[in-house]
Structures are given as structure tokens and as C-alpha cells.
mmCIF file of C-alpha atoms in Angstrom:
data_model
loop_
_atom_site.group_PDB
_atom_site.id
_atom_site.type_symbol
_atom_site.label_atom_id
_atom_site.label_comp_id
_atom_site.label_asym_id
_atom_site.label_seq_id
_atom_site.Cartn_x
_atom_site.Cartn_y
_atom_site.Cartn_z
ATOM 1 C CA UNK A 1 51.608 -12.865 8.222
ATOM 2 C CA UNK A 2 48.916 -15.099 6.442
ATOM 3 C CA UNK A 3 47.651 -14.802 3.220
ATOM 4 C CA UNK A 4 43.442 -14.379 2.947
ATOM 5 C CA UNK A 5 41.750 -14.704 -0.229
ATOM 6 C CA UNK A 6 38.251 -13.550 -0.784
ATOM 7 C CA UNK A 7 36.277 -14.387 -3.415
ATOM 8 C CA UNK A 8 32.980 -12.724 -4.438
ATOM 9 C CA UNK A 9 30.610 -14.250 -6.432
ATOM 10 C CA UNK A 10 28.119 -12.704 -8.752
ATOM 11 C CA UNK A 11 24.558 -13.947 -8.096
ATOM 12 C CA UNK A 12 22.843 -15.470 -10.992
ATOM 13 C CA UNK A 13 19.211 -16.280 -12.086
ATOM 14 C CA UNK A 14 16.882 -14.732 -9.395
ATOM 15 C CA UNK A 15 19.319 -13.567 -7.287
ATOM 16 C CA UNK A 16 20.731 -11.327 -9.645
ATOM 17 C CA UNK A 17 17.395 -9.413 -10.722
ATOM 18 C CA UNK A 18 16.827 -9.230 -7.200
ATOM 19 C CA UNK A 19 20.296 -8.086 -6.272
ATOM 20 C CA UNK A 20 19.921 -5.303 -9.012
ATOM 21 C CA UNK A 21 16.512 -4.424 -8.036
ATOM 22 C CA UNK A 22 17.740 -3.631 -4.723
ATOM 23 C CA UNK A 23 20.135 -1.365 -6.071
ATOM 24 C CA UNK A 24 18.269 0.348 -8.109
ATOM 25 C CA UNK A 25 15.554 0.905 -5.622
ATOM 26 C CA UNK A 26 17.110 2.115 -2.080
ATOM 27 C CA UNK A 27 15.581 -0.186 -0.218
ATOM 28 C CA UNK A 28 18.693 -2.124 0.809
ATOM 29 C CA UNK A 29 19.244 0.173 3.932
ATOM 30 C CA UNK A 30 15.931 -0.815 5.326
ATOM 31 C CA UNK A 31 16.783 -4.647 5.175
ATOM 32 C CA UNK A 32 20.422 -5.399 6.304
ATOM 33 C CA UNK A 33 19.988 -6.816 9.878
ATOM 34 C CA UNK A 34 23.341 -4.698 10.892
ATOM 35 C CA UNK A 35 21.405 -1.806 10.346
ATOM 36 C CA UNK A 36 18.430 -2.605 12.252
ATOM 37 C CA UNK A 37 20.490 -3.923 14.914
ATOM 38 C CA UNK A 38 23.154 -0.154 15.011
ATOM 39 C CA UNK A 39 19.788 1.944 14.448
ATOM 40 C CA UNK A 40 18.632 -0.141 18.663
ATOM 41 C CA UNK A 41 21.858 1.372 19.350
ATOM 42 C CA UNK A 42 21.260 5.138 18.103
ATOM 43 C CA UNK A 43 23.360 5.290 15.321
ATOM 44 C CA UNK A 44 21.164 4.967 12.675
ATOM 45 C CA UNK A 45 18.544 6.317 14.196
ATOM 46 C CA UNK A 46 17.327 8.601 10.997
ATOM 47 C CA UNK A 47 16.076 5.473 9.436
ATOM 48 C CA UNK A 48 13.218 5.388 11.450
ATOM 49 C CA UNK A 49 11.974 8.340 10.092
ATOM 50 C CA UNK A 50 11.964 7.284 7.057
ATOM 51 C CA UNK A 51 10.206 4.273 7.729
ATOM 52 C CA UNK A 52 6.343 4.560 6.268
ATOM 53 C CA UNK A 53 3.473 2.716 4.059
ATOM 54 C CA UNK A 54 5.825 3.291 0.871
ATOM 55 C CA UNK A 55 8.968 1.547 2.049
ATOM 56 C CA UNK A 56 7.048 -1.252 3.679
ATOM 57 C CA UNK A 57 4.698 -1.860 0.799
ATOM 58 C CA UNK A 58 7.884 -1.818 -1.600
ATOM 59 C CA UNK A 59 9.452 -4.563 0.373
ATOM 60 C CA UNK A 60 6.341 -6.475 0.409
ATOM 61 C CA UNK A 61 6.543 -6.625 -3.332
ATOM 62 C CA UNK A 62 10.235 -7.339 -3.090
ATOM 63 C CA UNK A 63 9.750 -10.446 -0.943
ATOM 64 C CA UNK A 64 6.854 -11.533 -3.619
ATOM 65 C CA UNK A 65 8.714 -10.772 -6.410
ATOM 66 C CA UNK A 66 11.865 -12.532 -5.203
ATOM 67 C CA UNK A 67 10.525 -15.207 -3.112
ATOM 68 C CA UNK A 68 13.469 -17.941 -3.387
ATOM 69 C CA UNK A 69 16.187 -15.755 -3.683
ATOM 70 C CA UNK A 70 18.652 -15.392 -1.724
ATOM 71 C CA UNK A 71 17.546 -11.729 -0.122
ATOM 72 C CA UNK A 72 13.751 -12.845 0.049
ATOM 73 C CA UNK A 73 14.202 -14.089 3.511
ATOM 74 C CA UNK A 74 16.716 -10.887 4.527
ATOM 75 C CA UNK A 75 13.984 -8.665 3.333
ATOM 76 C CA UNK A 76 11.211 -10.497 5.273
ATOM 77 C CA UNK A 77 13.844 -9.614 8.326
ATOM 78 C CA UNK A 78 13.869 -6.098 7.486
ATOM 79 C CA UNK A 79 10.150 -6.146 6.652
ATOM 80 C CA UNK A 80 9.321 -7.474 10.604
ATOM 81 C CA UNK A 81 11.508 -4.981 11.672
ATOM 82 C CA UNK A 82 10.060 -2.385 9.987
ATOM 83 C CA UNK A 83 6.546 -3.368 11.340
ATOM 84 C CA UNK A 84 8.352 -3.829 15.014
ATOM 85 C CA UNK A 85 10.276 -0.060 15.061
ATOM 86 C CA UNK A 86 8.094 2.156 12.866
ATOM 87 C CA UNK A 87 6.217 5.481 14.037
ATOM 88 C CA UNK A 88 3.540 4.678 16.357
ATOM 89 C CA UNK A 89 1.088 5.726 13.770
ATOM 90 C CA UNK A 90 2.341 2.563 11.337
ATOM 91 C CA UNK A 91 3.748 0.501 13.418
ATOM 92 C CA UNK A 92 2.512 -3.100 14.039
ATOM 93 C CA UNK A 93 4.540 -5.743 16.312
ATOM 94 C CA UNK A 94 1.810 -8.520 15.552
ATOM 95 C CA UNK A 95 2.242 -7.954 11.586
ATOM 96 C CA UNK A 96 6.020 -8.208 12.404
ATOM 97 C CA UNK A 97 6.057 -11.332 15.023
ATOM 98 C CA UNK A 98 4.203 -12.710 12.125
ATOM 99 C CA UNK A 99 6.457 -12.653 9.588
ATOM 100 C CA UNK A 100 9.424 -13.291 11.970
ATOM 101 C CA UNK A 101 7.864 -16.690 13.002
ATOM 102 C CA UNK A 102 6.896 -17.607 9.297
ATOM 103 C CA UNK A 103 10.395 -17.114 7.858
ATOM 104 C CA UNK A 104 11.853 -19.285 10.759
ATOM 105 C CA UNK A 105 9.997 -21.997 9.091
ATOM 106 C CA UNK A 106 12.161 -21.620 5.634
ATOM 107 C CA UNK A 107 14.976 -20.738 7.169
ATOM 108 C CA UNK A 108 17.883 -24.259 7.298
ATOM 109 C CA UNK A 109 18.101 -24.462 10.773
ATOM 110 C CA UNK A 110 21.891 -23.958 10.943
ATOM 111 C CA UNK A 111 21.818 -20.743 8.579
ATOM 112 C CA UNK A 112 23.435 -17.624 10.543
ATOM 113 C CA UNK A 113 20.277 -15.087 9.666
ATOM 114 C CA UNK A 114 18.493 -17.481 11.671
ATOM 115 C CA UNK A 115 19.502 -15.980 15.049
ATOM 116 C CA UNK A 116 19.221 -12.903 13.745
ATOM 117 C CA UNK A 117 14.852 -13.838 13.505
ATOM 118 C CA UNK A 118 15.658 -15.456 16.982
ATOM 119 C CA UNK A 119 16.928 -12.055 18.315
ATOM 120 C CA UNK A 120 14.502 -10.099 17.527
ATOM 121 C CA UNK A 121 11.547 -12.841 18.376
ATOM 122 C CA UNK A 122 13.441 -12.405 22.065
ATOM 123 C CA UNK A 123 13.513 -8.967 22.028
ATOM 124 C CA UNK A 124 9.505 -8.764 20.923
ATOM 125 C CA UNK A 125 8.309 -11.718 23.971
ATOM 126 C CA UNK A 126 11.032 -9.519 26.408
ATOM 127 C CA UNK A 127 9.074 -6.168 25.825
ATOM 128 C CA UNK A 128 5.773 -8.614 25.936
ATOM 129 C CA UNK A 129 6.905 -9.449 29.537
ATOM 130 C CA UNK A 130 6.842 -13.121 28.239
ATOM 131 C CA UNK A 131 10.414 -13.857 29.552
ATOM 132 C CA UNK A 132 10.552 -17.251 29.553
ATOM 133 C CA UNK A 133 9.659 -17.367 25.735
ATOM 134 C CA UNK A 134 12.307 -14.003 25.683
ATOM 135 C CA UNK A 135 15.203 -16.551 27.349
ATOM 136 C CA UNK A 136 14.620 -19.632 25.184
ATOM 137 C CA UNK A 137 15.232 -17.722 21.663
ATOM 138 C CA UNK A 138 18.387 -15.944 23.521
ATOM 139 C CA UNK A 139 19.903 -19.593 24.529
ATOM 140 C CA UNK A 140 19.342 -20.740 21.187
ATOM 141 C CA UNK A 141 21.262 -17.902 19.574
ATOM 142 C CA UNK A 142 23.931 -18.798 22.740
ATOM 143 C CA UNK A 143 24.100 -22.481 21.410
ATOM 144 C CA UNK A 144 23.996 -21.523 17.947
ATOM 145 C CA UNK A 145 27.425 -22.869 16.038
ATOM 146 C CA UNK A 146 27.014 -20.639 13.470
ATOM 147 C CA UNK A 147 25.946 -17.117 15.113
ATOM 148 C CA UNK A 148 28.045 -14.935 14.519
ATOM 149 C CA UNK A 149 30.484 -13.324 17.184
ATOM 150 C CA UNK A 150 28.295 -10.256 16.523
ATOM 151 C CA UNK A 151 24.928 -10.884 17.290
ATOM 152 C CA UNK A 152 26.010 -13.164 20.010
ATOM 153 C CA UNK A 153 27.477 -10.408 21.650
ATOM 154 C CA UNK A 154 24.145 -8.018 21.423
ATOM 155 C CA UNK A 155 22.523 -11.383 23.023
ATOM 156 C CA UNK A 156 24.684 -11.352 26.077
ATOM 157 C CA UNK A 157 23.786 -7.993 26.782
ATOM 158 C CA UNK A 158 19.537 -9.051 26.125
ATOM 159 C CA UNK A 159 20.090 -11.564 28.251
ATOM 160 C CA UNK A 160 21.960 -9.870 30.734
ATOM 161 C CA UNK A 161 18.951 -7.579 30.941
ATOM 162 C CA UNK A 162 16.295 -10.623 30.874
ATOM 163 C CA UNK A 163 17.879 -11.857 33.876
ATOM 164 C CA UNK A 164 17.728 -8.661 35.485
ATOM 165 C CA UNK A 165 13.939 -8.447 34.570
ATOM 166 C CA UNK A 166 13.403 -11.879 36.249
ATOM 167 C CA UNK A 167 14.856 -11.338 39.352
ATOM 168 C CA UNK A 168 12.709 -8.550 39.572
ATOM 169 C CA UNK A 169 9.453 -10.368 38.990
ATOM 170 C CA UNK A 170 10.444 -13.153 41.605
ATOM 171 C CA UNK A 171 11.394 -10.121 44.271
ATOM 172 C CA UNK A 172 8.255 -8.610 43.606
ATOM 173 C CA UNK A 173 6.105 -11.615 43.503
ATOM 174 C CA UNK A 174 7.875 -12.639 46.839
ATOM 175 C CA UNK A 175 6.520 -9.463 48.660
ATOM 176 C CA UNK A 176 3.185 -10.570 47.597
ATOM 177 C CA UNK A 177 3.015 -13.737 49.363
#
């Protein structure tokens, strides 16, 4: 059997009064992309009820605050998601497309949270109907050397479904002609 060592390290400077804010203040659930991504899936699904104007304005500051550190850009993540999958009443896809676009910006372009912005930015144009926008972010995440086996595996089954949406849009259109 082979040996694995792990090593943590302890975050310094900003990073760690950001890393104990968010421990001190709950709102870690909200932005762990794993979450987000198990809570499409049903299992977290009580965390959209808990979802409102205080948890999304305490992440805003968070993001201020923090800007630099290492979480800043997770928390934008959870932030658009937020915005994306809250109660009808608060929720805002254009606030959250938004953010998920300017964060790409920041992001190195080889950093795995990346494709996590990517998937949801495919996931937003595929409910938009805009599925050639939808397929471009999935086939970067595809191509992506450093996605992780996870999130590569929830964009098989988007695309899967993409390509399922297409065919039916070139039936249909073809009945029209």
C-alpha cells in the first residue's frame, strides 16, 4: 500500500481573518460550490429556505471585506448562486450572471473554481434556451486540465441533456419548414 501525506496549511494575513470570519458567522454553508451543486441534486435542499436578504447582504460584505483573499472569489460563487436559486420573491438570475461573469475575469484561467463559474454560466444560458452559449462553457469545463473528476462528471450529464434539448429544436424547427 502507498503512503499519502497531507499537509494543511494555516492561512495567514487576509486569509486568516477571513477564514475565521467565516466561522464565526455561518455563512460557509451558503458558499462551498459542493453544496450548491448536492442542494441541484435534492440533498441539501433546506438551504434554499434559508436563503434571504440577510444571508445575501452578509456575503456581499464578506466579498468587500475580503476582496483578495483566498475565499473572496468562492463567496462571489456562492453569492451568484444565491441570486440564481433563491425564493422567487428574492431571487435574481441577472444579479447572479453578473457576478458569475465578473469573477471569471479574476479568476487564473487554469484555477479549478473556474469551471465551477463555467458550470453554472451553462446551466443559466441552458435554462435561457441560449444553447449554443450553454455548450461552449460545458466543452470548456470538458477540456479543462484541471476540473476536477467531480464537476466534470455533473457536466456530462448537462451536456447530455443540452444535446437532448438541441435535437429537439432542430426536429421541431424541421416540421416548420
Amino acid at each position: 500500500s502507498n503512503v499519502v501525506t497531507i499537509t494543511a496549511k494555516t492561512p495567514t494575513g487576509i486569509d486568516a481573518k477571513a477564514y475565521k470570519f467565516l466561522k464565526k458567522s455561518g455563512i460557509h454553508k451558503f458558499i462551498n460550490p459542493e453544496t450548491a451543486l448536492r442542494y441541484e441534486y435534492g440533498v441539501t435542499f433546506e438551504l434554499k429556505a434559508e436563503y434571504g436578504p440577510k444571508e445575501i447582504k452578509k456575503i456581499e460584505s464578506f466579498i468587500t471585506e475580503f476582496s483578495g483573499s483566498k475565499y473572496s472569489n468562492l463567496a462571489s460563487l456562492g453569492l451568484a448562486y444565491m441570486w440564481i436559486h433563491s425564493r422567487k420573491e428574492i431571487s435574481n438570475p441577472k444579479k447572479g450572471k453578473k457576478i458569475l461573469l465578473d469573477t471569471i475575469q479574476k479568476l487564473n484561467q487554469d484555477a479549478p473554481l473556474l469551471y465551477y463559474f463555467y458550470y453554472y454560466l451553462g446551466d443559466l444560458y441552458q435554462q435561457e434556451k441560449r444553447l449554443v452559449e450553454a455548450g461552449k462553457y460545458y466543452k470548456r469545463i470538458m477540456a479543462g486540465k484541471s476540473a476536477d473528476i467531480y464537476i466534470k462528471a455533473l457536466t456530462k450529464e448537462k451536456a447530455e441533456a443540452l444535446a437532448s434539448q438541441v435535437a429537439y429544436v432542430k426536429r421541431k424547427q424541421k416540421k416548420q419548414k
